[in-house]
């Protein structure tokens, strides 16, 4: 069983984030308004020498989006098809 690392709160609600989910959200928020290329996200979250696949990133984004939706009903993380992800 994986132990959550950080929590995300909105009003009275709270959801636990795992380490990579937290790092991914933090990176997207720090670069708000900029499309973060998939390769950059993979390198910064998993490391440049990792064998992570595009599917791993997609799964983490999907789970993170779901957790954010549970809190405020918004889709915070947007997709720029063929390029990467961003937060407005």
PDB file of N, CA and C in Angstrom:
ATOM      1  N   UNK A   1       0.841  -1.184   0.000  1.00  0.00           N
ATOM      2  CA  UNK A   1       0.000   0.000   0.000  1.00  0.00           C
ATOM      3  C   UNK A   1       0.884   1.244   0.000  1.00  0.00           C
ATOM      4  N   UNK A   2       0.590   2.179  -0.903  1.00  0.00           N
ATOM      5  CA  UNK A   2       1.357   3.417  -0.967  1.00  0.00           C
ATOM      6  C   UNK A   2       0.808   4.429   0.028  1.00  0.00           C
ATOM      7  N   UNK A   3       1.696   5.138   0.659  1.00  0.00           N
ATOM      8  CA  UNK A   3       1.290   6.132   1.648  1.00  0.00           C
ATOM      9  C   UNK A   3       1.266   7.503   0.995  1.00  0.00           C
ATOM     10  N   UNK A   4       0.147   8.238   1.131  1.00  0.00           N
ATOM     11  CA  UNK A   4       0.081   9.588   0.563  1.00  0.00           C
ATOM     12  C   UNK A   4       1.156  10.485   1.169  1.00  0.00           C
ATOM     13  N   UNK A   5       1.560  11.471   0.401  1.00  0.00           N
ATOM     14  CA  UNK A   5       2.650  12.335   0.809  1.00  0.00           C
ATOM     15  C   UNK A   5       2.172  13.725   1.187  1.00  0.00           C
ATOM     16  N   UNK A   6       1.311  14.301   0.385  1.00  0.00           N
ATOM     17  CA  UNK A   6       0.821  15.656   0.615  1.00  0.00           C
ATOM     18  C   UNK A   6      -0.687  15.670   0.414  1.00  0.00           C
ATOM     19  N   UNK A   7      -1.306  16.739   0.872  1.00  0.00           N
ATOM     20  CA  UNK A   7      -2.744  16.873   0.697  1.00  0.00           C
ATOM     21  C   UNK A   7      -3.045  18.147  -0.073  1.00  0.00           C
ATOM     22  N   UNK A   8      -4.143  18.105  -0.791  1.00  0.00           N
ATOM     23  CA  UNK A   8      -4.645  19.247  -1.529  1.00  0.00           C
ATOM     24  C   UNK A   8      -5.985  19.580  -0.908  1.00  0.00           C
ATOM     25  N   UNK A   9      -6.199  20.835  -0.563  1.00  0.00           N
ATOM     26  CA  UNK A   9      -7.440  21.230   0.104  1.00  0.00           C
ATOM     27  C   UNK A   9      -8.146  22.323  -0.674  1.00  0.00           C
ATOM     28  N   UNK A  10      -9.474  22.277  -0.590  1.00  0.00           N
ATOM     29  CA  UNK A  10     -10.328  23.292  -1.206  1.00  0.00           C
ATOM     30  C   UNK A  10     -11.527  23.433  -0.289  1.00  0.00           C
ATOM     31  N   UNK A  11     -11.612  24.576   0.370  1.00  0.00           N
ATOM     32  CA  UNK A  11     -12.666  24.753   1.365  1.00  0.00           C
ATOM     33  C   UNK A  11     -12.474  23.751   2.498  1.00  0.00           C
ATOM     34  N   UNK A  12     -13.519  23.029   2.812  1.00  0.00           N
ATOM     35  CA  UNK A  12     -13.461  22.028   3.879  1.00  0.00           C
ATOM     36  C   UNK A  12     -13.008  20.661   3.379  1.00  0.00           C
ATOM     37  N   UNK A  13     -12.928  20.510   2.061  1.00  0.00           N
ATOM     38  CA  UNK A  13     -12.568  19.218   1.491  1.00  0.00           C
ATOM     39  C   UNK A  13     -11.062  19.091   1.355  1.00  0.00           C
ATOM     40  N   UNK A  14     -10.623  17.839   1.390  1.00  0.00           N
ATOM     41  CA  UNK A  14      -9.194  17.556   1.324  1.00  0.00           C
ATOM     42  C   UNK A  14      -8.995  16.228   0.598  1.00  0.00           C
ATOM     43  N   UNK A  15      -7.954  16.159  -0.207  1.00  0.00           N
ATOM     44  CA  UNK A  15      -7.630  14.920  -0.917  1.00  0.00           C
ATOM     45  C   UNK A  15      -6.125  14.702  -0.823  1.00  0.00           C
ATOM     46  N   UNK A  16      -5.749  13.449  -0.615  1.00  0.00           N
ATOM     47  CA  UNK A  16      -4.339  13.101  -0.482  1.00  0.00           C
ATOM     48  C   UNK A  16      -3.704  12.920  -1.862  1.00  0.00           C
ATOM     49  N   UNK A  17      -2.487  13.418  -2.009  1.00  0.00           N
ATOM     50  CA  UNK A  17      -1.723  13.259  -3.253  1.00  0.00           C
ATOM     51  C   UNK A  17      -0.491  12.414  -2.986  1.00  0.00           C
ATOM     52  N   UNK A  18      -0.178  11.563  -3.921  1.00  0.00           N
ATOM     53  CA  UNK A  18       1.048  10.778  -3.832  1.00  0.00           C
ATOM     54  C   UNK A  18       2.205  11.652  -4.307  1.00  0.00           C
ATOM     55  N   UNK A  19       3.433  11.260  -3.983  1.00  0.00           N
ATOM     56  CA  UNK A  19       4.587  12.122  -4.299  1.00  0.00           C
ATOM     57  C   UNK A  19       4.666  12.598  -5.747  1.00  0.00           C
ATOM     58  N   UNK A  20       4.498  11.710  -6.698  1.00  0.00           N
ATOM     59  CA  UNK A  20       4.598  12.139  -8.098  1.00  0.00           C
ATOM     60  C   UNK A  20       3.420  13.018  -8.502  1.00  0.00           C
ATOM     61  N   UNK A  21       2.249  12.742  -7.961  1.00  0.00           N
ATOM     62  CA  UNK A  21       1.092  13.604  -8.240  1.00  0.00           C
ATOM     63  C   UNK A  21       1.358  15.011  -7.737  1.00  0.00           C
ATOM     64  N   UNK A  22       1.904  15.105  -6.530  1.00  0.00           N
ATOM     65  CA  UNK A  22       2.206  16.410  -5.948  1.00  0.00           C
ATOM     66  C   UNK A  22       3.259  17.147  -6.776  1.00  0.00           C
ATOM     67  N   UNK A  23       4.327  16.460  -7.145  1.00  0.00           N
ATOM     68  CA  UNK A  23       5.391  17.079  -7.941  1.00  0.00           C
ATOM     69  C   UNK A  23       4.868  17.545  -9.296  1.00  0.00           C
ATOM     70  N   UNK A  24       4.017  16.736  -9.890  1.00  0.00           N
ATOM     71  CA  UNK A  24       3.440  17.068 -11.187  1.00  0.00           C
ATOM     72  C   UNK A  24       2.566  18.314 -11.086  1.00  0.00           C
ATOM     73  N   UNK A  25       1.699  18.354 -10.087  1.00  0.00           N
ATOM     74  CA  UNK A  25       0.840  19.519  -9.900  1.00  0.00           C
ATOM     75  C   UNK A  25       1.670  20.760  -9.580  1.00  0.00           C
ATOM     76  N   UNK A  26       2.656  20.616  -8.730  1.00  0.00           N
ATOM     77  CA  UNK A  26       3.519  21.740  -8.380  1.00  0.00           C
ATOM     78  C   UNK A  26       4.230  22.295  -9.617  1.00  0.00           C
ATOM     79  N   UNK A  27       4.757  21.429 -10.447  1.00  0.00           N
ATOM     80  CA  UNK A  27       5.463  21.845 -11.661  1.00  0.00           C
ATOM     81  C   UNK A  27       4.513  22.579 -12.613  1.00  0.00           C
ATOM     82  N   UNK A  28       3.324  22.058 -12.785  1.00  0.00           N
ATOM     83  CA  UNK A  28       2.348  22.710 -13.665  1.00  0.00           C
ATOM     84  C   UNK A  28       1.919  24.074 -13.111  1.00  0.00           C
ATOM     85  N   UNK A  29       1.727  24.163 -11.805  1.00  0.00           N
ATOM     86  CA  UNK A  29       1.315  25.432 -11.199  1.00  0.00           C
ATOM     87  C   UNK A  29       2.441  26.469 -11.239  1.00  0.00           C
ATOM     88  N   UNK A  30       3.663  26.043 -11.046  1.00  0.00           N
ATOM     89  CA  UNK A  30       4.799  26.970 -11.114  1.00  0.00           C
ATOM     90  C   UNK A  30       5.004  27.528 -12.524  1.00  0.00           C
ATOM     91  N   UNK A  31       4.502  26.799 -13.504  1.00  0.00           N
ATOM     92  CA  UNK A  31       4.632  27.218 -14.900  1.00  0.00           C
ATOM     93  C   UNK A  31       3.263  27.536 -15.494  1.00  0.00           C
ATOM     94  N   UNK A  32       2.398  28.065 -14.661  1.00  0.00           N
ATOM     95  CA  UNK A  32       1.022  28.397 -15.057  1.00  0.00           C
ATOM     96  C   UNK A  32       1.012  29.216 -16.346  1.00  0.00           C
ATOM     97  N   UNK A  33       0.115  28.825 -17.250  1.00  0.00           N
ATOM     98  CA  UNK A  33      -0.024  29.543 -18.506  1.00  0.00           C
ATOM     99  C   UNK A  33       0.924  29.073 -19.598  1.00  0.00           C
ATOM    100  N   UNK A  34       1.847  28.203 -19.248  1.00  0.00           N
ATOM    101  CA  UNK A  34       2.806  27.678 -20.225  1.00  0.00           C
ATOM    102  C   UNK A  34       2.525  26.196 -20.457  1.00  0.00           C
ATOM    103  N   UNK A  35       2.564  25.795 -21.701  1.00  0.00           N
ATOM    104  CA  UNK A  35       2.418  24.372 -22.001  1.00  0.00           C
ATOM    105  C   UNK A  35       3.728  23.682 -21.633  1.00  0.00           C
ATOM    106  N   UNK A  36       3.613  22.676 -20.793  1.00  0.00           N
ATOM    107  CA  UNK A  36       4.779  21.898 -20.389  1.00  0.00           C
ATOM    108  C   UNK A  36       4.840  20.655 -21.270  1.00  0.00           C
ATOM    109  N   UNK A  37       5.860  20.555 -22.113  1.00  0.00           N
ATOM    110  CA  UNK A  37       5.976  19.395 -22.993  1.00  0.00           C
ATOM    111  C   UNK A  37       6.049  18.086 -22.202  1.00  0.00           C
ATOM    112  N   UNK A  38       5.501  17.053 -22.791  1.00  0.00           N
ATOM    113  CA  UNK A  38       5.473  15.738 -22.149  1.00  0.00           C
ATOM    114  C   UNK A  38       6.879  15.297 -21.732  1.00  0.00           C
ATOM    115  N   UNK A  39       7.859  15.484 -22.619  1.00  0.00           N
ATOM    116  CA  UNK A  39       9.234  15.048 -22.319  1.00  0.00           C
ATOM    117  C   UNK A  39       9.791  15.784 -21.110  1.00  0.00           C
ATOM    118  N   UNK A  40       9.485  17.064 -20.981  1.00  0.00           N
ATOM    119  CA  UNK A  40       9.966  17.852 -19.838  1.00  0.00           C
ATOM    120  C   UNK A  40       9.327  17.336 -18.550  1.00  0.00           C
ATOM    121  N   UNK A  41       8.024  17.100 -18.587  1.00  0.00           N
ATOM    122  CA  UNK A  41       7.333  16.576 -17.403  1.00  0.00           C
ATOM    123  C   UNK A  41       7.907  15.221 -17.000  1.00  0.00           C
ATOM    124  N   UNK A  42       8.111  14.362 -17.964  1.00  0.00           N
ATOM    125  CA  UNK A  42       8.662  13.040 -17.661  1.00  0.00           C
ATOM    126  C   UNK A  42      10.060  13.144 -17.067  1.00  0.00           C
ATOM    127  N   UNK A  43      10.901  13.985 -17.645  1.00  0.00           N
ATOM    128  CA  UNK A  43      12.267  14.147 -17.135  1.00  0.00           C
ATOM    129  C   UNK A  43      12.280  14.705 -15.720  1.00  0.00           C
ATOM    130  N   UNK A  44      11.443  15.690 -15.454  1.00  0.00           N
ATOM    131  CA  UNK A  44      11.461  16.346 -14.136  1.00  0.00           C
ATOM    132  C   UNK A  44      10.774  15.528 -13.051  1.00  0.00           C
ATOM    133  N   UNK A  45       9.816  14.707 -13.424  1.00  0.00           N
ATOM    134  CA  UNK A  45       9.096  13.925 -12.420  1.00  0.00           C
ATOM    135  C   UNK A  45       9.758  12.565 -12.197  1.00  0.00           C
ATOM    136  N   UNK A  46      10.155  11.883 -13.256  1.00  0.00           N
ATOM    137  CA  UNK A  46      10.725  10.542 -13.139  1.00  0.00           C
ATOM    138  C   UNK A  46      12.243  10.526 -13.283  1.00  0.00           C
ATOM    139  N   UNK A  47      12.805  11.568 -13.859  1.00  0.00           N
ATOM    140  CA  UNK A  47      14.252  11.604 -14.072  1.00  0.00           C
ATOM    141  C   UNK A  47      14.605  11.336 -15.515  1.00  0.00           C
ATOM    142  N   UNK A  48      15.673  11.925 -15.948  1.00  0.00           N
ATOM    143  CA  UNK A  48      16.066  11.883 -17.354  1.00  0.00           C
ATOM    144  C   UNK A  48      16.427  10.468 -17.822  1.00  0.00           C
ATOM    145  N   UNK A  49      16.918   9.642 -16.940  1.00  0.00           N
ATOM    146  CA  UNK A  49      17.354   8.295 -17.319  1.00  0.00           C
ATOM    147  C   UNK A  49      16.299   7.218 -17.094  1.00  0.00           C
ATOM    148  N   UNK A  50      15.081   7.622 -16.742  1.00  0.00           N
ATOM    149  CA  UNK A  50      14.055   6.622 -16.442  1.00  0.00           C
ATOM    150  C   UNK A  50      13.466   6.036 -17.724  1.00  0.00           C
ATOM    151  N   UNK A  51      12.829   4.911 -17.567  1.00  0.00           N
ATOM    152  CA  UNK A  51      12.174   4.243 -18.694  1.00  0.00           C
ATOM    153  C   UNK A  51      10.673   4.494 -18.681  1.00  0.00           C
ATOM    154  N   UNK A  52      10.260   5.603 -18.135  1.00  0.00           N
ATOM    155  CA  UNK A  52       8.830   5.916 -18.039  1.00  0.00           C
ATOM    156  C   UNK A  52       8.243   6.073 -19.442  1.00  0.00           C
ATOM    157  N   UNK A  53       7.014   5.626 -19.589  1.00  0.00           N
ATOM    158  CA  UNK A  53       6.343   5.720 -20.887  1.00  0.00           C
ATOM    159  C   UNK A  53       5.341   6.872 -20.881  1.00  0.00           C
ATOM    160  N   UNK A  54       4.884   7.232 -22.072  1.00  0.00           N
ATOM    161  CA  UNK A  54       3.849   8.265 -22.170  1.00  0.00           C
ATOM    162  C   UNK A  54       2.616   7.849 -21.390  1.00  0.00           C
ATOM    163  N   UNK A  55       2.335   6.561 -21.371  1.00  0.00           N
ATOM    164  CA  UNK A  55       1.166   6.065 -20.656  1.00  0.00           C
ATOM    165  C   UNK A  55       1.259   6.359 -19.154  1.00  0.00           C
ATOM    166  N   UNK A  56       2.456   6.241 -18.580  1.00  0.00           N
ATOM    167  CA  UNK A  56       2.628   6.550 -17.154  1.00  0.00           C
ATOM    168  C   UNK A  56       2.225   7.988 -16.862  1.00  0.00           C
ATOM    169  N   UNK A  57       2.681   8.902 -17.697  1.00  0.00           N
ATOM    170  CA  UNK A  57       2.342  10.313 -17.517  1.00  0.00           C
ATOM    171  C   UNK A  57       0.834  10.511 -17.665  1.00  0.00           C
ATOM    172  N   UNK A  58       0.240   9.907 -18.673  1.00  0.00           N
ATOM    173  CA  UNK A  58      -1.200  10.039 -18.897  1.00  0.00           C
ATOM    174  C   UNK A  58      -2.004   9.536 -17.701  1.00  0.00           C
ATOM    175  N   UNK A  59      -1.587   8.423 -17.127  1.00  0.00           N
ATOM    176  CA  UNK A  59      -2.276   7.863 -15.964  1.00  0.00           C
ATOM    177  C   UNK A  59      -2.171   8.811 -14.777  1.00  0.00           C
ATOM    178  N   UNK A  60      -0.998   9.354 -14.528  1.00  0.00           N
ATOM    179  CA  UNK A  60      -0.822  10.284 -13.412  1.00  0.00           C
ATOM    180  C   UNK A  60      -1.664  11.550 -13.613  1.00  0.00           C
ATOM    181  N   UNK A  61      -1.702  12.064 -14.833  1.00  0.00           N
ATOM    182  CA  UNK A  61      -2.522  13.243 -15.120  1.00  0.00           C
ATOM    183  C   UNK A  61      -3.994  12.924 -14.893  1.00  0.00           C
ATOM    184  N   UNK A  62      -4.446  11.758 -15.383  1.00  0.00           N
ATOM    185  CA  UNK A  62      -5.848  11.369 -15.231  1.00  0.00           C
ATOM    186  C   UNK A  62      -6.230  11.250 -13.757  1.00  0.00           C
ATOM    187  N   UNK A  63      -5.387  10.606 -12.956  1.00  0.00           N
ATOM    188  CA  UNK A  63      -5.671  10.457 -11.530  1.00  0.00           C
ATOM    189  C   UNK A  63      -5.660  11.802 -10.809  1.00  0.00           C
ATOM    190  N   UNK A  64      -4.726  12.653 -11.179  1.00  0.00           N
ATOM    191  CA  UNK A  64      -4.640  13.980 -10.580  1.00  0.00           C
ATOM    192  C   UNK A  64      -5.871  14.806 -10.939  1.00  0.00           C
ATOM    193  N   UNK A  65      -6.290  14.759 -12.191  1.00  0.00           N
ATOM    194  CA  UNK A  65      -7.498  15.472 -12.611  1.00  0.00           C
ATOM    195  C   UNK A  65      -8.714  14.995 -11.818  1.00  0.00           C
ATOM    196  N   UNK A  66      -8.820  13.685 -11.641  1.00  0.00           N
ATOM    197  CA  UNK A  66      -9.943  13.109 -10.902  1.00  0.00           C
ATOM    198  C   UNK A  66      -9.972  13.634  -9.461  1.00  0.00           C
ATOM    199  N   UNK A  67      -8.819  13.677  -8.828  1.00  0.00           N
ATOM    200  CA  UNK A  67      -8.752  14.163  -7.447  1.00  0.00           C
ATOM    201  C   UNK A  67      -9.123  15.639  -7.358  1.00  0.00           C
ATOM    202  N   UNK A  68      -8.676  16.428  -8.318  1.00  0.00           N
ATOM    203  CA  UNK A  68      -9.017  17.852  -8.330  1.00  0.00           C
ATOM    204  C   UNK A  68     -10.506  18.039  -8.572  1.00  0.00           C
ATOM    205  N   UNK A  69     -11.076  17.241  -9.469  1.00  0.00           N
ATOM    206  CA  UNK A  69     -12.515  17.308  -9.749  1.00  0.00           C
ATOM    207  C   UNK A  69     -13.332  16.983  -8.503  1.00  0.00           C
ATOM    208  N   UNK A  70     -12.848  16.062  -7.675  1.00  0.00           N
ATOM    209  CA  UNK A  70     -13.533  15.712  -6.434  1.00  0.00           C
ATOM    210  C   UNK A  70     -13.612  16.914  -5.504  1.00  0.00           C
ATOM    211  N   UNK A  71     -12.611  17.781  -5.578  1.00  0.00           N
ATOM    212  CA  UNK A  71     -12.569  18.940  -4.687  1.00  0.00           C
ATOM    213  C   UNK A  71     -13.442  20.094  -5.159  1.00  0.00           C
ATOM    214  N   UNK A  72     -13.282  20.498  -6.406  1.00  0.00           N
ATOM    215  CA  UNK A  72     -13.957  21.716  -6.835  1.00  0.00           C
ATOM    216  C   UNK A  72     -14.740  21.601  -8.132  1.00  0.00           C
ATOM    217  N   UNK A  73     -14.770  20.434  -8.724  1.00  0.00           N
ATOM    218  CA  UNK A  73     -15.559  20.235  -9.934  1.00  0.00           C
ATOM    219  C   UNK A  73     -14.972  20.871 -11.188  1.00  0.00           C
ATOM    220  N   UNK A  74     -13.747  21.348 -11.125  1.00  0.00           N
ATOM    221  CA  UNK A  74     -13.101  21.973 -12.283  1.00  0.00           C
ATOM    222  C   UNK A  74     -12.035  21.058 -12.871  1.00  0.00           C
ATOM    223  N   UNK A  75     -11.838  21.211 -14.166  1.00  0.00           N
ATOM    224  CA  UNK A  75     -10.720  20.525 -14.798  1.00  0.00           C
ATOM    225  C   UNK A  75      -9.572  21.524 -14.874  1.00  0.00           C
ATOM    226  N   UNK A  76      -8.738  21.515 -13.872  1.00  0.00           N
ATOM    227  CA  UNK A  76      -7.645  22.476 -13.739  1.00  0.00           C
ATOM    228  C   UNK A  76      -6.546  22.239 -14.767  1.00  0.00           C
ATOM    229  N   UNK A  77      -6.215  20.984 -15.014  1.00  0.00           N
ATOM    230  CA  UNK A  77      -5.129  20.636 -15.923  1.00  0.00           C
ATOM    231  C   UNK A  77      -5.702  20.457 -17.324  1.00  0.00           C
ATOM    232  N   UNK A  78      -5.176  21.236 -18.250  1.00  0.00           N
ATOM    233  CA  UNK A  78      -5.625  21.205 -19.645  1.00  0.00           C
ATOM    234  C   UNK A  78      -4.599  20.476 -20.499  1.00  0.00           C
ATOM    235  N   UNK A  79      -5.072  19.950 -21.630  1.00  0.00           N
ATOM    236  CA  UNK A  79      -4.202  19.257 -22.579  1.00  0.00           C
ATOM    237  C   UNK A  79      -4.045  20.102 -23.829  1.00  0.00           C
ATOM    238  N   UNK A  80      -2.817  20.265 -24.279  1.00  0.00           N
ATOM    239  CA  UNK A  80      -2.536  20.862 -25.571  1.00  0.00           C
ATOM    240  C   UNK A  80      -2.137  19.684 -26.446  1.00  0.00           C
ATOM    241  N   UNK A  81      -3.089  19.226 -27.216  1.00  0.00           N
ATOM    242  CA  UNK A  81      -2.922  17.990 -27.986  1.00  0.00           C
ATOM    243  C   UNK A  81      -1.604  17.970 -28.782  1.00  0.00           C
ATOM    244  N   UNK A  82      -0.855  16.899 -28.586  1.00  0.00           N
ATOM    245  CA  UNK A  82       0.402  16.711 -29.301  1.00  0.00           C
ATOM    246  C   UNK A  82       1.585  17.432 -28.677  1.00  0.00           C
ATOM    247  N   UNK A  83       1.327  18.290 -27.674  1.00  0.00           N
ATOM    248  CA  UNK A  83       2.416  19.053 -27.056  1.00  0.00           C
ATOM    249  C   UNK A  83       2.646  18.700 -25.591  1.00  0.00           C
ATOM    250  N   UNK A  84       1.600  18.829 -24.778  1.00  0.00           N
ATOM    251  CA  UNK A  84       1.775  18.589 -23.361  1.00  0.00           C
ATOM    252  C   UNK A  84       0.577  19.049 -22.563  1.00  0.00           C
ATOM    253  N   UNK A  85       0.853  19.471 -21.343  1.00  0.00           N
ATOM    254  CA  UNK A  85      -0.202  19.853 -20.405  1.00  0.00           C
ATOM    255  C   UNK A  85       0.082  21.234 -19.835  1.00  0.00           C
ATOM    256  N   UNK A  86      -0.988  21.891 -19.367  1.00  0.00           N
ATOM    257  CA  UNK A  86      -0.827  23.221 -18.767  1.00  0.00           C
ATOM    258  C   UNK A  86      -1.964  23.519 -17.798  1.00  0.00           C
ATOM    259  N   UNK A  87      -1.742  24.512 -16.968  1.00  0.00           N
ATOM    260  CA  UNK A  87      -2.754  25.054 -16.073  1.00  0.00           C
ATOM    261  C   UNK A  87      -2.930  26.511 -16.468  1.00  0.00           C
ATOM    262  N   UNK A  88      -4.188  26.915 -16.668  1.00  0.00           N
ATOM    263  CA  UNK A  88      -4.451  28.329 -17.059  1.00  0.00           C
ATOM    264  C   UNK A  88      -4.211  29.264 -15.902  1.00  0.00           C
TER     265      UNK A  88
END
